[in-house]
Short mmCIF file of C-alpha atoms and ligand atoms in Angstrom, two decimals:
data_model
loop_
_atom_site.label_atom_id
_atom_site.label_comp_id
_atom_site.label_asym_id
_atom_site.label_seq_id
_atom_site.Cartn_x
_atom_site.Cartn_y
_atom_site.Cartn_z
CA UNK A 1 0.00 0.00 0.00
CA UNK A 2 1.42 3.14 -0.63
CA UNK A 3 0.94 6.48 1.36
CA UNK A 4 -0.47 8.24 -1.76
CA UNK A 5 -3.68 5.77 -1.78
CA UNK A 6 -3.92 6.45 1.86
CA UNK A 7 -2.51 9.50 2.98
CA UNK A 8 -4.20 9.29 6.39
CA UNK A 9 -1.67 6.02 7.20
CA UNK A 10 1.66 8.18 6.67
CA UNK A 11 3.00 8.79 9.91
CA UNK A 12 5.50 11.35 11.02
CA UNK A 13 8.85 11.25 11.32
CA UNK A 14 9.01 9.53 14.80
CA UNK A 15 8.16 6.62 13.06
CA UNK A 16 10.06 6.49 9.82
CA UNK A 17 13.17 4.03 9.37
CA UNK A 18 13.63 2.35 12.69
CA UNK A 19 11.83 -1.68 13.57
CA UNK A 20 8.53 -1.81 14.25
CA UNK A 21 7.51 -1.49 17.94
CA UNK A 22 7.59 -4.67 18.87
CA UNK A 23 9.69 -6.47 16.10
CA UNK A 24 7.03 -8.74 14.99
CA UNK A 25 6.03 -9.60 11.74
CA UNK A 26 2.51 -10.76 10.06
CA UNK A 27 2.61 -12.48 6.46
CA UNK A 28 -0.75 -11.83 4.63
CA UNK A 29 -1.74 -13.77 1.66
CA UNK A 30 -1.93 -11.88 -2.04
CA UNK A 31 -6.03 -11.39 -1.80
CA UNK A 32 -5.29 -9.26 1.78
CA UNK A 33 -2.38 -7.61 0.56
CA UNK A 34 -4.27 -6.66 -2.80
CA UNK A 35 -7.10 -5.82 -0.30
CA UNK A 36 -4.62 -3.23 1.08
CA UNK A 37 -3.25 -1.71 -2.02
CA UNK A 38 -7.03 -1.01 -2.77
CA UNK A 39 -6.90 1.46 0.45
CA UNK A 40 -8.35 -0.88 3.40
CA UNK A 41 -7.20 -1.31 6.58
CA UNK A 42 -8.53 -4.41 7.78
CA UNK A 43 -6.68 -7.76 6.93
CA UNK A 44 -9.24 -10.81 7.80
CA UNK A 45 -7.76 -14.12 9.78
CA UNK A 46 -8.36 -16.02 6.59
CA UNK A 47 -5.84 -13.96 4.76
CA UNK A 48 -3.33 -14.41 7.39
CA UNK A 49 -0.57 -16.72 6.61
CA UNK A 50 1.75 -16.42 9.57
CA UNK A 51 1.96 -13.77 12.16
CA UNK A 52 3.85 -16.81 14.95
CA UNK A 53 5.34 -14.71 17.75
CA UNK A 54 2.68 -11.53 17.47
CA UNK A 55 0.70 -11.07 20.98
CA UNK A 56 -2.69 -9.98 21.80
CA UNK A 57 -2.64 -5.89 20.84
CA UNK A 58 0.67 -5.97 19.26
CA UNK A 59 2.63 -3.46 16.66
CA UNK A 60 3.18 -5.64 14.01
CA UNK A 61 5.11 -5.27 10.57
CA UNK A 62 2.84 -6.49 7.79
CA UNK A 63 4.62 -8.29 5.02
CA UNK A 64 3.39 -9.75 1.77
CA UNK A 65 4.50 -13.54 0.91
CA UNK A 66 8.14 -12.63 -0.80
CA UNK A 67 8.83 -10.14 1.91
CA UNK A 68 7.80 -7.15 0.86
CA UNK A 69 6.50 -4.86 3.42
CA UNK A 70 3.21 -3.38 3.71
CA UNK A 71 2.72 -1.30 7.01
CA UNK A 72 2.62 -1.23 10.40
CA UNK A 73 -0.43 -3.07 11.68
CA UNK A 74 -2.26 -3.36 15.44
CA UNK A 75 -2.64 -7.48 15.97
CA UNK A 76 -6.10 -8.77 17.87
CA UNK A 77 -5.39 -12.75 18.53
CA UNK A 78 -8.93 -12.86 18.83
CA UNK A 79 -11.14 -10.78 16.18
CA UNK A 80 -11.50 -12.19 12.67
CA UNK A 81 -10.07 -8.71 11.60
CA UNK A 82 -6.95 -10.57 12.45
CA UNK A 83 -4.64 -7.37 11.52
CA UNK A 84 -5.63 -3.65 11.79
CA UNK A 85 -3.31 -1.11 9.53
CA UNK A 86 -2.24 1.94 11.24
CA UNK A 87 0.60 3.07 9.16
CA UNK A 88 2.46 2.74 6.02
CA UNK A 89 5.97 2.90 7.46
CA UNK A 90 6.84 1.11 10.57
CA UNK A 91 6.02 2.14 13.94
CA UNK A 92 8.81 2.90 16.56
CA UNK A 93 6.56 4.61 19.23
CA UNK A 94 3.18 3.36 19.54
CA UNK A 95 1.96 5.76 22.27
CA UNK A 96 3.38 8.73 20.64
CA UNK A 97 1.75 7.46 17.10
CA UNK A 98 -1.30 7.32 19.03
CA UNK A 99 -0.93 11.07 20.93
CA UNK A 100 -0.30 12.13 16.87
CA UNK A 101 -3.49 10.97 15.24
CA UNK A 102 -5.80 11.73 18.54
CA UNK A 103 -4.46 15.51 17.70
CA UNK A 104 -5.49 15.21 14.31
CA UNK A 105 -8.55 14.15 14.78
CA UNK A 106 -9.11 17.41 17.20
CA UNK A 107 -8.07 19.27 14.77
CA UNK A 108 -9.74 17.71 11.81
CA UNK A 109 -13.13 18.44 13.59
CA UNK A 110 -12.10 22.29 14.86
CA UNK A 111 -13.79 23.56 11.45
CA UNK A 112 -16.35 21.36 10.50
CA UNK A 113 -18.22 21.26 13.75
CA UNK A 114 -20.85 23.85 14.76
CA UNK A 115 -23.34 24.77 16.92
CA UNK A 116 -22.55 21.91 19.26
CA UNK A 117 -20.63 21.06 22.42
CA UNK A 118 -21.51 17.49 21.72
CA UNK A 119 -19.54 15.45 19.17
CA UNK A 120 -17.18 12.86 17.49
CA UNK A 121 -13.36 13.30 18.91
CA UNK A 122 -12.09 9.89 17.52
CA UNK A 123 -13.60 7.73 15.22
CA UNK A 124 -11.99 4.49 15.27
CA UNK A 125 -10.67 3.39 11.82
CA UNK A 126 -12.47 6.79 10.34
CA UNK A 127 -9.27 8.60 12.36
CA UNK A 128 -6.96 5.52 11.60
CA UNK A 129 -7.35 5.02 15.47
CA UNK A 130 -8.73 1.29 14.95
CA UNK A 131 -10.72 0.35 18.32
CA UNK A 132 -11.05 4.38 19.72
CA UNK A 133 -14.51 6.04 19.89
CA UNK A 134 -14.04 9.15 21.93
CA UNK A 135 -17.35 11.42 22.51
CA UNK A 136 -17.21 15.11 23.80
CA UNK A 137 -20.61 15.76 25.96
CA UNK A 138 -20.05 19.52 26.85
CA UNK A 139 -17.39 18.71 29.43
CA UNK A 140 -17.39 15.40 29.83
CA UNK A 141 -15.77 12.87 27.28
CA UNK A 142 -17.59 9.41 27.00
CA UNK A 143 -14.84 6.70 25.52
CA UNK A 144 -15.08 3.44 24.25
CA UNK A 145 -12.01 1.04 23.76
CA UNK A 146 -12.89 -1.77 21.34
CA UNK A 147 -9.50 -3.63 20.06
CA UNK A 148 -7.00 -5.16 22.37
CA UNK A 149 -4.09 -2.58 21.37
CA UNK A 150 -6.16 0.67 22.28
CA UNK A 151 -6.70 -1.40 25.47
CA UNK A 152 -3.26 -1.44 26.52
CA UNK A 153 -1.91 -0.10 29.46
CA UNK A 154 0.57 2.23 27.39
CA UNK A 155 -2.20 3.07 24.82
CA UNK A 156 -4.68 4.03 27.48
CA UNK A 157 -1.82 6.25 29.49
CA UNK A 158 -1.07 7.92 26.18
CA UNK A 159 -4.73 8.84 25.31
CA UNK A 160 -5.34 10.30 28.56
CA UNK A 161 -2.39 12.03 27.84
CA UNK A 162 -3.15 13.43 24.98
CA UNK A 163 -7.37 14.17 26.32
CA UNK A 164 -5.92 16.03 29.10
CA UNK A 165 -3.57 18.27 26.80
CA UNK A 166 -6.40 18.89 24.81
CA UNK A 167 -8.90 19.34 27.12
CA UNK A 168 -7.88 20.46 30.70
CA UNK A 169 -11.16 20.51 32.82
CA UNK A 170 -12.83 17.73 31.23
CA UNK A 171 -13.78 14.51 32.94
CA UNK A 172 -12.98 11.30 30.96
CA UNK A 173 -15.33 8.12 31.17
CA UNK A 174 -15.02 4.75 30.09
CA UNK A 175 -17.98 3.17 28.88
CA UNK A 176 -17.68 -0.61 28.33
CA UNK A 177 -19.42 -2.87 26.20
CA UNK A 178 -18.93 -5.95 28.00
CA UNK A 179 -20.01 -8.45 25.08
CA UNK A 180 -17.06 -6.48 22.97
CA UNK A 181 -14.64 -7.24 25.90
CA UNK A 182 -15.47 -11.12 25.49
CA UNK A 183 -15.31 -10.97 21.76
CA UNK A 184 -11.82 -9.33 21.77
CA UNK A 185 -10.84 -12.00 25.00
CA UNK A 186 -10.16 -8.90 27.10
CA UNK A 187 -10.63 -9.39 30.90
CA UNK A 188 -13.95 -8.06 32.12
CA UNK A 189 -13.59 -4.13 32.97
CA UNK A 190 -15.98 -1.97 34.68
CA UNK A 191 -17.53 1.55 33.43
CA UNK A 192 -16.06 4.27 35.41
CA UNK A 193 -14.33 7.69 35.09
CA UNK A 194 -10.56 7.95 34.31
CA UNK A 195 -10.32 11.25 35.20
CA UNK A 196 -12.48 13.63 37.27
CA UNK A 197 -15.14 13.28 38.99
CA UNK A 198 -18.04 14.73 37.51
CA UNK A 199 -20.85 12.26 36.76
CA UNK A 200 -23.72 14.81 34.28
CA UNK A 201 -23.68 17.41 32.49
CA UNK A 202 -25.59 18.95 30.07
CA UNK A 203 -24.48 19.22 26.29
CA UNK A 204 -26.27 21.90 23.77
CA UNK A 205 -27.23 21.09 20.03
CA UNK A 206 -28.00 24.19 17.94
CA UNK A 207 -29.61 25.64 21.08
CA UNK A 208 -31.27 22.43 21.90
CA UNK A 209 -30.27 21.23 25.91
CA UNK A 210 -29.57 17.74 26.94
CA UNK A 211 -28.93 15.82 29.86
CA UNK A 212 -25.90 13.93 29.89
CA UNK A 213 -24.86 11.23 32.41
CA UNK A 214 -22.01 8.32 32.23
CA UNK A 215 -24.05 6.08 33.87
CA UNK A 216 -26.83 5.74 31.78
CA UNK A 217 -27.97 5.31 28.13
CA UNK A 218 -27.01 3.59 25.36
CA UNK A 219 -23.65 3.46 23.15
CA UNK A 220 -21.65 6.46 24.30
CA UNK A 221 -24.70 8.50 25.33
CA UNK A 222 -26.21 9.90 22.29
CA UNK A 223 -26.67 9.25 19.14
CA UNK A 224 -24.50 12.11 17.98
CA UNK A 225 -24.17 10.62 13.99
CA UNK A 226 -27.42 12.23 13.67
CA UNK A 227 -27.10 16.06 15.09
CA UNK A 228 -26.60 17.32 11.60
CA UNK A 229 -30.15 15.59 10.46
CA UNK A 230 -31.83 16.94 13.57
CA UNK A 231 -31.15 20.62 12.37
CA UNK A 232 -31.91 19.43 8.49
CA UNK A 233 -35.28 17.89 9.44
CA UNK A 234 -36.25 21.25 11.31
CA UNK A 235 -35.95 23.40 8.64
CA UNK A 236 -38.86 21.33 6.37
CA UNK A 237 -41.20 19.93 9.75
CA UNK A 238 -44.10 21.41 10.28
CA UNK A 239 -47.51 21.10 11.67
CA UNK A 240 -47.87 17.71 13.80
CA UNK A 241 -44.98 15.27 14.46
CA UNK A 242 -44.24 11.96 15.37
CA UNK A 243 -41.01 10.66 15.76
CA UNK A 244 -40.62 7.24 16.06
CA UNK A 245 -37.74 5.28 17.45
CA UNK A 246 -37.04 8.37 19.53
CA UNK A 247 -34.60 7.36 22.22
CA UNK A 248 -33.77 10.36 24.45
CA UNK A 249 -36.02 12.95 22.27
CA UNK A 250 -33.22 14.49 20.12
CA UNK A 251 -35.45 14.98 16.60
CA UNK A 252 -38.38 15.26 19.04
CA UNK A 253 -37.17 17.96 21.19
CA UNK A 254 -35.51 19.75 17.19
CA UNK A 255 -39.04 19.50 16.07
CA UNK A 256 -40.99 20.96 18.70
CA UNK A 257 -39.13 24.26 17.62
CA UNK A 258 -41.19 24.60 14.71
CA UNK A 259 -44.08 21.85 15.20
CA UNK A 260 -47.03 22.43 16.44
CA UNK A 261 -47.23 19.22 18.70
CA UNK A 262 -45.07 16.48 18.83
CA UNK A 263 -45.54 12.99 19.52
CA UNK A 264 -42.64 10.92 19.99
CA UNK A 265 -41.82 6.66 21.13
CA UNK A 266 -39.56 4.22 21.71
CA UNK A 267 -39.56 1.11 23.90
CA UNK A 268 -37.96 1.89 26.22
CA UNK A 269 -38.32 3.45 29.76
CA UNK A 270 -34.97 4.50 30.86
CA UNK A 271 -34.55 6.77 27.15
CA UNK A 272 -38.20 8.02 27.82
CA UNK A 273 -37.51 8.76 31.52
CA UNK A 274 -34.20 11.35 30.17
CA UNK A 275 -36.29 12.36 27.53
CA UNK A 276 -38.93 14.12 29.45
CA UNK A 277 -36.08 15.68 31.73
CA UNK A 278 -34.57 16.66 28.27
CA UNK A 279 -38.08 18.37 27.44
CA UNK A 280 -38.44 20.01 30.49
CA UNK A 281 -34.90 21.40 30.22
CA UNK A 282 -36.35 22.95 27.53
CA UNK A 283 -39.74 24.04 28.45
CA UNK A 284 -41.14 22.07 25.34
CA UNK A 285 -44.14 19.66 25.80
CA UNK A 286 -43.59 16.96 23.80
CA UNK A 287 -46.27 13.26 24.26
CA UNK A 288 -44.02 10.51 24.93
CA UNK A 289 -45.29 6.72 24.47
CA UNK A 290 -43.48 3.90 25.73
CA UNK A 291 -44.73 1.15 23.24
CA UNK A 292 -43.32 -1.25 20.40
CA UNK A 293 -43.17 0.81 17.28
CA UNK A 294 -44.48 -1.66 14.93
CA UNK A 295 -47.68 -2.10 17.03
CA UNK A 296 -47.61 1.63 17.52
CA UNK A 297 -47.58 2.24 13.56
CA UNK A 298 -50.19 -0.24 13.04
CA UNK A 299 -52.86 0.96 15.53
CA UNK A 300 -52.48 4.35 14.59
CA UNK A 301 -52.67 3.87 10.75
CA UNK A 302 -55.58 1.75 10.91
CA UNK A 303 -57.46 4.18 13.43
CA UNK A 304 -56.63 7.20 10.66
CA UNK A 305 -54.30 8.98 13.03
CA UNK A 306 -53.12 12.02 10.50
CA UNK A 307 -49.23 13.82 10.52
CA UNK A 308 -47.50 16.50 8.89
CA UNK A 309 -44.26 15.17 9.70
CA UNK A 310 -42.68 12.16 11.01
CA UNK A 311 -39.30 11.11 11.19
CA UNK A 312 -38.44 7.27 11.20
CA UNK A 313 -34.57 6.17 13.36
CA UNK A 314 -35.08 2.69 13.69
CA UNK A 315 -32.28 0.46 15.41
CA UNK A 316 -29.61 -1.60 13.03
CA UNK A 317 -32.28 -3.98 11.61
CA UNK A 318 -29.56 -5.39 9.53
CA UNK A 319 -26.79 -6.38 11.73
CA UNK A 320 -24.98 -8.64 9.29
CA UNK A 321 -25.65 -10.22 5.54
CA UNK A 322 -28.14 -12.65 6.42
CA UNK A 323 -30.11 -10.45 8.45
CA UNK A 324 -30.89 -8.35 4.63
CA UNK A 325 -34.05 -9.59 3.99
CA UNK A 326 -36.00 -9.57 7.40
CA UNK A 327 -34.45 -5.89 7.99
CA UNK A 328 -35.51 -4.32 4.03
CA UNK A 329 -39.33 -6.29 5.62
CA UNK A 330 -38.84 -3.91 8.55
CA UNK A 331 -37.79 -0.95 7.05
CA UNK A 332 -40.73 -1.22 3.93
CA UNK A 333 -43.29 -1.90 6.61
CA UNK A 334 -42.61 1.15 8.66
CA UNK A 335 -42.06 3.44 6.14
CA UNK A 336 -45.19 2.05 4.51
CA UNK A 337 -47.30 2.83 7.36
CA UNK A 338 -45.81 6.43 7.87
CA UNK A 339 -46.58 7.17 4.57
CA UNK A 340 -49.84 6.51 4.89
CA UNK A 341 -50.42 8.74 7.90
CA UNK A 342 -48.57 11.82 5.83
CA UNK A 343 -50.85 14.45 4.91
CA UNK A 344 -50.51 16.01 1.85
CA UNK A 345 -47.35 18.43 1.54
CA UNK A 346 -46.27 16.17 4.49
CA UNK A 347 -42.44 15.38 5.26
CA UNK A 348 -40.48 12.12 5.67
CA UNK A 349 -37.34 11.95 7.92
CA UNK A 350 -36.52 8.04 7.00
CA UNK A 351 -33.44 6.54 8.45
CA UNK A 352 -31.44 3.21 8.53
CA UNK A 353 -27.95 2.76 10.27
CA UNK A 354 -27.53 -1.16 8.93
CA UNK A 355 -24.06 -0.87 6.90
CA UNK A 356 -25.12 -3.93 5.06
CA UNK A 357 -28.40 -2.04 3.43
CA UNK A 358 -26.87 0.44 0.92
CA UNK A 359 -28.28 3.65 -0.10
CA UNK A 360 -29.29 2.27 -3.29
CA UNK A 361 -31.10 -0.95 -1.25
CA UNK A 362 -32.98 1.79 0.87
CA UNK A 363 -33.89 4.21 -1.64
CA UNK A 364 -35.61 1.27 -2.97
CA UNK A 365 -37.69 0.35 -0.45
CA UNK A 366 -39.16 3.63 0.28
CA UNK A 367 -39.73 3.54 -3.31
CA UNK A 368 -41.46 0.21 -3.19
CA UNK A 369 -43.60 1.78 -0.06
CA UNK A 370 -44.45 4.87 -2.14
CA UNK A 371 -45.88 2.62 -4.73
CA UNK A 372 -48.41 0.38 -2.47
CA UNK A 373 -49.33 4.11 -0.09
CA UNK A 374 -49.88 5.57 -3.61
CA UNK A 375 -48.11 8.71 -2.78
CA UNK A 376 -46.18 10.92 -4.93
CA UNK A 377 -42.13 11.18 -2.96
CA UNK A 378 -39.39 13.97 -4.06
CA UNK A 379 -36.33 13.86 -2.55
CA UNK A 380 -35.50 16.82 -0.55
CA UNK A 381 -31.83 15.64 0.61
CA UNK A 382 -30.28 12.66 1.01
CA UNK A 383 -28.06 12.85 3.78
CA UNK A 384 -25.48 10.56 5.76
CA UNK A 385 -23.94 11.13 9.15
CA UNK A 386 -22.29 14.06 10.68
CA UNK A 387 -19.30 15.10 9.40
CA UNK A 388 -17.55 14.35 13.17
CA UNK A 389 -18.18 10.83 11.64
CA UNK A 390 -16.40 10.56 8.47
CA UNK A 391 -16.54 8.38 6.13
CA UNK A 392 -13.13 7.30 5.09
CA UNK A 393 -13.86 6.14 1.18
CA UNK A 394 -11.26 3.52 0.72
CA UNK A 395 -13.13 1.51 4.14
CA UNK A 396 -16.82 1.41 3.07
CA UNK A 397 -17.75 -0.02 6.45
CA UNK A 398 -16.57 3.61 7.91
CA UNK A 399 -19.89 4.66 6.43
CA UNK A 400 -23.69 3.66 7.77
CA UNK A 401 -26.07 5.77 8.49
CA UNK A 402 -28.55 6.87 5.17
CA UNK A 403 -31.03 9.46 6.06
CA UNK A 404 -33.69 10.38 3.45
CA UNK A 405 -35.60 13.41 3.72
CA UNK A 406 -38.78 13.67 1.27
CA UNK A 407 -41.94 15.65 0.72
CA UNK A 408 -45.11 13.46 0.21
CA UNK A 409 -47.77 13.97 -1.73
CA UNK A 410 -51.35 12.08 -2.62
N1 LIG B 1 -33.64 8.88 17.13
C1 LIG B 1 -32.76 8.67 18.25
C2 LIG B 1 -31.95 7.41 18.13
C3 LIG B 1 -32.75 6.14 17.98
S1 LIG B 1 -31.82 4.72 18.31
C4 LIG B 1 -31.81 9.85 18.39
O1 LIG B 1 -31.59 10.55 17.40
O2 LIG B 1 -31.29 10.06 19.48
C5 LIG B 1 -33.03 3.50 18.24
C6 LIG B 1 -34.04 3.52 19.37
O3 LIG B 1 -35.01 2.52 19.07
C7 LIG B 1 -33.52 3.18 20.73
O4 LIG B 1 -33.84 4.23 21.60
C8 LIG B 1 -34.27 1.90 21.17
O5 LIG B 1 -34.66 1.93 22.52
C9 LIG B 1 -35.48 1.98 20.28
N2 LIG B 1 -36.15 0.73 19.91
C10 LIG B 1 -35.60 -0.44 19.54
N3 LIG B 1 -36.56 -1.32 19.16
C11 LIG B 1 -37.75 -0.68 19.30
C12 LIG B 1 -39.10 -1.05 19.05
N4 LIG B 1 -39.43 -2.24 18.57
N5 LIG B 1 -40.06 -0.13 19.29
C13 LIG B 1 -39.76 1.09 19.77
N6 LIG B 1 -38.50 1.48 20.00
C14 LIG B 1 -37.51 0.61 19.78
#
């Protein structure tokens, strides 16, 4: 792979001409290094050949089957992503490799983020930082450690590091994800705060308020790939909205800025429970239903219940390949019955965050719902996630989340 296909992988001089880290080396058959020259980062167990003396979270040197090498790579014993690039040239300092890029991504973010003391630090292979999700809640930051090098001891001391440089008054919290722990054969690790001791907060979103603690909610907190569709779907809503799948009320709470009512559910409690405080903090009355959104859909289309907007966020229906056909059933039958309850000049916020149902694959089945509501669709935007979540082009999987915004007509 050279450092022209992926500039992102070059690393500074620190790293240039001396062994790798930890003197290792990984042989990778011809379809993973070809998968490589093509720009990706990941190199799958089946493609590795040898990689003998490499330990759990390793620095390894990644060579190709006559020797030639290919980059500096992170090594999980346990993941079928059996090698993780993370540079070009080889890799001297691991820690100081890791302070480098968790600066970059800082920076990277300084102009492109607005309106917003919530968002994206680190991005895991997005920010060639394989197995690093960093969140910034106001001032708190929410991390998640995912691959056995970013879970070292050194790794960890350096990222603190490089938070607390960054960030002086900030509290730092671990959240773990202990099924990701087990899959990665890491030893089981409790949630807690690395630094600080500050607990809540509250974060702002284009003038919207949220609560914010560590200990509750789900992935880091919030679902921040979204905050750029929560200000795009407020400048078309209108009238009366229902947003389904609605978690701790972030469209909801968007919406009631320029909906008449709002209606919003989810399943469950705990969201619900921060999403009233979340309404309250902003003196917005919003109806929340705790109730299974299918059944929710269905009773209200059959009883005639009428909207001017709704916005659709369903969970990853499609969590891998085989899952394709029961999620594209989930998606059509939701955005079938939405449609349905759209009054005319009505708007559809319709989003799926399954990587494995493409744009094209979603498109199609609001499309195919269009056709059996009999309603007339034109695109208003098609949009993707925040831009504190980039996707990196050469590493399609760096990219999920679709989010179609249309106006409906009879
Ligand atoms: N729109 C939210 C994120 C939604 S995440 C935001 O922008 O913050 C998906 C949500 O769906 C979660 O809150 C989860 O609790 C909820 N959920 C999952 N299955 C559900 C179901 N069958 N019915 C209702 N809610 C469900």
């Amino acid at each position: 792979m050279s450092a022209a296909k992926q500039p992102g992988l070059a690393v500074g001089p620190r790293g240039q001409g001396k062994a790798p880290f930890e003197g290792r080396t990984a042989v990778i058959s011809l379809r993973g290094a070809n998968r490589l020259k093509s720009g990706h980062v990941w190199v799958y167990r089946s493609d590795l050949v040898s990689a003998t003396d490499a330990g759990p979270g390793m620095v390894v040197g990644v060579n190709d089957e006559r020797g030639r090498f290919l980059g500096s790579a992170l090594y999980s014993s346990s993941s079928q992503i059996a090698l993780r690039m993370i540079s070009t040239a080889p890799v001297a300092d691991f820690p100081a490799l890791l302070r480098e890029r968790v600066g970059a991504a800082i920076a990277y973010r300084k102009p492109l983020v607005r309106d917003t003391d919530a968002y994206r630090l680190t991005f895991s292979e997005a920010d060639f930082l394989p197995g690093l999700i960093v969140d910034r809640y106001n001032d708190i930051l929410s991390l998640q450690i995912l691959t056995q090098a970013m879970d070292r001891e050194d790794a960890r001391a350096a990222l603190l590091a490089e938070l607390t440089e960054n960030f002086a008054a900030t509290t730092v919290a671990e959240r773990v994800e202990p099924h990701i722990r087990e899959l990665e054969q890491l030893p089981p690790r409790a949630s807690g705060l690395l630094r600080g001791e500050q607990t809540s907060t509250i974060f702002t979103m284009h003038g919207v308020r949220f609560h914010f603690d560590v200990r509750e909610g789900q992935k880091t907190g919030a679902f921040l790939d979204q905050r750029e569709n929560y200000a795009a779907a407020t400048a078309y809503a209108h009238g009366d909205a229902l947003d389904v799948f609605c978690y701790q009320g972030a469209f909801a709470l968007h919406l009631a800025k320029v909906c008449a009512q709002v209606t919003a559910v989810d399943s469950s409690r705990p969201a619900l429970e921060v999403a009233d405080r979340n309404a309250l903090l902003n003196r917005h009355e919003v109806e929340w239903i705790e109730a299974n959104a299918f059944d929710l859909m269905k009773d209200y289309s059959a009883a005639g219940r009428q909207y001017d907007t709704i916005v659709l966020d369903p969970p990853a229906f499609a969590k891998n390949r085989k899952s394709l056909e029961t999620a594209l059933r989930g998606y059509k039958e939701l955005n079938l019955r939405a449609l349905k309850m759209l009054r005319p000049g009505g708007v559809l916020v319709t989003c799926s965050c399954s990587y494995h149902v493409g744009e094209a694959e979603f498109l199609e089945v609001v499309a195919d719902a269009s056709r059996d509501a009999r309603k007339t669709l034109r695109l208003l935007e098609r949009r993707g996630q925040a831009k504190d979540h980039p996707v990196l082009i050469n590493v399609p999987e760096t990219g999920y989340l679709k989010c179609l915004i249309f106006n409906v007509s009879n």
